[in-house]
């Protein structure tokens, strides 16, 4: 499943929002907190995302390409595992973002709505 959003935020702004886990709750309403040792995404970075409802999911960042503004991470919530591939793209009027999701169909369907909302906020000026 691939989700997309476009907005007026410059691509550098959207990328900074992704690259700093402490900023995730500011644009992703379903995230209440992020617990991580580090202030920037990097391969091997591990942490936990606490949802709005207090549910905690563990994650590990697999890859980061700062120049191309792309990154991938694996998220685990109990037995459910998902891999998320993110990208920020420059557009003449701002930026666009894509999120390619891999995982169980039911989990993807449940996550798609909140993720789509968050992506729109990510690229909003």
Tab-separated table of C-alpha atoms in Angstrom:
chain	number	residue	atom	x	y	z
A	1	UNK	CA	0.000	0.000	0.000
A	2	UNK	CA	1.320	3.458	-0.887
A	3	UNK	CA	-0.014	6.731	0.510
A	4	UNK	CA	0.764	10.193	-0.856
A	5	UNK	CA	0.284	13.798	0.226
A	6	UNK	CA	1.291	17.192	-1.167
A	7	UNK	CA	1.547	20.534	0.564
A	8	UNK	CA	3.128	23.968	0.586
A	9	UNK	CA	5.924	23.207	3.088
A	10	UNK	CA	9.382	23.335	1.517
A	11	UNK	CA	10.911	19.842	1.215
A	12	UNK	CA	13.655	20.771	3.693
A	13	UNK	CA	10.999	21.597	6.298
A	14	UNK	CA	9.153	18.316	5.783
A	15	UNK	CA	12.435	16.382	5.956
A	16	UNK	CA	13.436	18.097	9.237
A	17	UNK	CA	10.084	17.033	10.686
A	18	UNK	CA	10.823	13.413	9.744
A	19	UNK	CA	14.476	13.442	10.743
A	20	UNK	CA	13.875	14.505	14.358
A	21	UNK	CA	11.822	11.889	16.259
A	22	UNK	CA	11.040	14.443	18.979
A	23	UNK	CA	9.056	16.393	16.346
A	24	UNK	CA	6.876	13.468	15.221
A	25	UNK	CA	4.032	14.263	17.675
A	26	UNK	CA	3.802	17.827	16.277
A	27	UNK	CA	2.588	16.640	12.868
A	28	UNK	CA	1.393	13.080	13.550
A	29	UNK	CA	-1.655	13.367	15.841
A	30	UNK	CA	-1.752	9.638	16.563
A	31	UNK	CA	1.691	9.854	18.246
A	32	UNK	CA	1.713	11.113	21.823
A	33	UNK	CA	5.436	10.587	22.512
A	34	UNK	CA	8.620	9.069	21.113
A	35	UNK	CA	11.204	7.420	23.341
A	36	UNK	CA	14.552	7.194	21.603
A	37	UNK	CA	18.244	7.570	22.354
A	38	UNK	CA	19.214	10.154	19.783
A	39	UNK	CA	17.919	13.331	18.256
A	40	UNK	CA	17.991	12.313	14.578
A	41	UNK	CA	17.024	9.231	12.594
A	42	UNK	CA	19.972	7.045	11.622
A	43	UNK	CA	20.396	3.403	10.633
A	44	UNK	CA	20.166	1.216	13.723
A	45	UNK	CA	18.346	3.811	15.843
A	46	UNK	CA	15.887	2.026	18.127
A	47	UNK	CA	13.013	3.410	20.101
A	48	UNK	CA	9.347	3.346	20.982
A	49	UNK	CA	6.376	5.306	19.703
A	50	UNK	CA	3.559	5.888	22.188
A	51	UNK	CA	0.166	6.262	20.523
A	52	UNK	CA	-2.610	8.626	21.483
A	53	UNK	CA	-4.230	5.743	23.379
A	54	UNK	CA	-1.054	4.812	25.289
A	55	UNK	CA	-0.220	1.787	23.134
A	56	UNK	CA	3.543	1.430	22.620
A	57	UNK	CA	5.158	0.161	19.426
A	58	UNK	CA	8.875	-0.578	19.144
A	59	UNK	CA	10.864	0.435	16.092
A	60	UNK	CA	14.270	0.312	14.461
A	61	UNK	CA	15.422	2.565	11.632
A	62	UNK	CA	16.825	0.464	8.798
A	63	UNK	CA	18.133	3.053	6.354
A	64	UNK	CA	18.391	6.808	5.881
A	65	UNK	CA	19.371	8.710	2.741
A	66	UNK	CA	19.640	12.371	3.762
A	67	UNK	CA	20.493	13.573	0.255
A	68	UNK	CA	17.467	11.910	-1.342
A	69	UNK	CA	15.306	12.543	1.775
A	70	UNK	CA	14.295	8.890	2.148
A	71	UNK	CA	14.209	6.533	5.099
A	72	UNK	CA	12.871	3.125	6.103
A	73	UNK	CA	11.991	1.690	9.485
A	74	UNK	CA	10.432	-1.441	10.953
A	75	UNK	CA	7.697	-1.127	13.562
A	76	UNK	CA	6.486	-3.896	15.869
A	77	UNK	CA	3.360	-3.918	17.997
A	78	UNK	CA	3.069	-7.308	19.665
A	79	UNK	CA	2.992	-9.901	16.887
A	80	UNK	CA	2.287	-7.298	14.171
A	81	UNK	CA	5.261	-6.151	12.147
A	82	UNK	CA	5.271	-3.474	9.481
A	83	UNK	CA	7.957	-1.881	7.333
A	84	UNK	CA	7.465	1.755	6.351
A	85	UNK	CA	9.338	3.427	3.484
A	86	UNK	CA	9.193	7.245	3.550
A	87	UNK	CA	10.251	9.841	0.982
A	88	UNK	CA	10.004	13.627	0.714
A	89	UNK	CA	10.001	15.074	-2.794
A	90	UNK	CA	10.422	18.644	-4.017
A	91	UNK	CA	7.517	20.167	-5.941
A	92	UNK	CA	7.309	23.564	-7.619
A	93	UNK	CA	4.820	24.761	-5.000
A	94	UNK	CA	6.197	22.947	-1.934
A	95	UNK	CA	6.709	19.271	-1.267
A	96	UNK	CA	5.147	15.859	-1.545
A	97	UNK	CA	5.615	12.762	0.543
A	98	UNK	CA	5.081	9.089	-0.073
A	99	UNK	CA	4.715	6.275	2.405
A	100	UNK	CA	4.932	2.694	1.186
A	101	UNK	CA	3.648	0.246	3.800
A	102	UNK	CA	4.418	-3.456	4.053
A	103	UNK	CA	2.680	-5.705	6.541
A	104	UNK	CA	-0.514	-7.612	7.303
A	105	UNK	CA	-3.481	-6.322	5.310
A	106	UNK	CA	-5.639	-5.724	8.397
A	107	UNK	CA	-2.902	-3.678	10.095
A	108	UNK	CA	-2.328	-1.629	6.947
A	109	UNK	CA	-6.036	-0.912	6.605
A	110	UNK	CA	-6.241	0.223	10.242
A	111	UNK	CA	-3.160	2.430	9.942
A	112	UNK	CA	-3.915	4.017	6.548
A	113	UNK	CA	-6.417	6.625	7.779
A	114	UNK	CA	-4.310	8.110	10.581
A	115	UNK	CA	-1.179	7.889	8.409
A	116	UNK	CA	-2.850	9.758	5.533
A	117	UNK	CA	-3.927	12.515	7.957
A	118	UNK	CA	-0.406	12.767	9.415
A	119	UNK	CA	1.238	12.938	5.981
A	120	UNK	CA	-0.953	15.884	5.052
A	121	UNK	CA	0.189	17.684	8.201
A	122	UNK	CA	3.836	16.792	7.498
A	123	UNK	CA	3.861	18.727	4.218
A	124	UNK	CA	1.659	21.596	5.358
A	125	UNK	CA	3.383	24.980	5.743
